[in-house]
Amino acid sequence: MTLKKTLTIAGSDTSGGAGMQADLKTFQEHGTYGMVALTVVVTMDPNGWSHSVTPLPTELLQKQIDTALSTGIDAIKTGMLSTEEIIRIAGDAIAKSGTANVVIDPVMVCKGEDEVLNPGNTDAMIQYLLPFAAVTTPNLFEAGQLAGTGTPKTIEEMKAAAHKIHELGAKAVVIKGGKALATEKATDLFFDGEKFYLLEADKVASTYNHGAGCTFAASVTANLANGLTVKEAVVEAKEFVSAAIAHGWALNEYVGPVMHGAKSRFGAPAVTVTEI
Ligand SMILES: Nc1ncnc2c1ncn2[C@@H]1O[C@H](COP(=O)(O)OP(=O)(O)O)[C@@H](O)[C@H]1O
Ligand SMILES: Cc1ncc(COP(=O)(O)O)c(C=O)c1O
Ligand SMILES: [Mg+2]
């Protein structure tokens, strides 16, 4: 039996909920064969859990990319890239891979952390990554940065931002309203380049959603590798992450990761898809 090969170019979240750990667990749950090209290692201060981001040498990143691409990759996801040079290397890797199944998760900040990774990264993402994106999956803050509109606060503002990000080259855009948007449901906006859809699920009251964004984007990536359409891929990803959040748990007193394997064990909460 052969499996679809999925590659994440992402950072390591040592705490295991986000980053390449989330991606690999999610790829596995979707029946794809996961590979990693590691960009940075994120560690946490045991007293207070503030994050520290340590980049790996770029030559080592390049060697990982060359190894993975030589196997023939069916879909690529990008996550935390941290510097403009790493973003450019990731863009070159995507171009070389020849796959159209490219999911750009434009990670600019970790949940609970105020510090943006590197403000110059936004322009590099626009130049090197968005033109390749079959789907990009910004949260509200990231959408505002990419679109240059400031953080959207309403569905109308999300639509305007999604339109701009599409004009920058991303074929489809999902802006994750998540918990931050003042709606009753956990609401994401999906723009396929022609039509807008709202993806809605029940909002989970807990704060145990560390890694939700990575898990969502990794699900989309695996689904594309498995041959789903973009719309099918994002709808299943919303189900997958909603289940993962519903079963989020406390790793310690500081962080609550999602349960990546929740959907297959407990089923998924209902997701509604509405064209708007
Ligand atoms: N408390 C929550 N309840 C239900 N869904 C949520 C909750 N928080 C986030 N989500 C969903 O999880 C996915 C990831 O969104 P979000 O957490 O905003 O991304 P990121 O981790 O990149 O900031 C989205 O589909 C969002 O709607
Ligand atoms: C390596 C890495 N990538 C990505 C993220 C972003 O995670 P989320 O899925 O919560 O947006 C984090 C957050 O801690 C991280 O450590
Ligand atoms: Mg994120």
CSV table of N, CA, C and O and ligand atoms in Angstrom, one decimal, residues 105 107 109 139 142 176 213-214, ligand 3:
chain,number,residue,atom,x,y,z
A,105,ASP,N,0.0,28.4,6.1
A,105,ASP,CA,-0.5,28.9,7.4
A,105,ASP,C,0.4,30.1,7.8
A,105,ASP,O,1.5,29.8,8.3
A,107,VAL,N,1.8,31.9,10.0
A,107,VAL,CA,2.0,32.0,11.5
A,107,VAL,C,2.8,33.3,11.8
A,107,VAL,O,3.9,33.4,11.3
A,109,VAL,N,2.3,34.9,15.1
A,109,VAL,CA,2.3,35.0,16.5
A,109,VAL,C,1.7,33.7,17.1
A,109,VAL,O,0.9,33.0,16.5
A,139,ASN,N,-5.3,33.7,10.8
A,139,ASN,CA,-6.3,34.1,11.9
A,139,ASN,C,-6.6,35.6,11.6
A,139,ASN,O,-6.1,36.2,10.7
A,142,GLU,N,-3.5,37.9,11.5
A,142,GLU,CA,-2.6,37.6,10.3
A,142,GLU,C,-3.3,38.1,9.0
A,142,GLU,O,-2.7,38.6,8.1
A,176,LYS,N,-9.8,32.7,9.9
A,176,LYS,CA,-10.3,32.0,11.1
A,176,LYS,C,-10.8,33.0,12.1
A,176,LYS,O,-10.0,33.7,12.8
A,213,GLY,N,-4.9,26.3,15.2
A,213,GLY,CA,-4.6,26.8,13.8
A,213,GLY,C,-3.8,25.8,13.0
A,213,GLY,O,-4.1,25.6,11.9
A,214,CYS,N,-2.7,25.3,13.6
A,214,CYS,CA,-1.9,24.3,12.9
A,214,CYS,C,-2.7,23.1,12.5
A,214,CYS,O,-2.5,22.5,11.4
B,3,MG,MG,-2.0,30.0,14.0
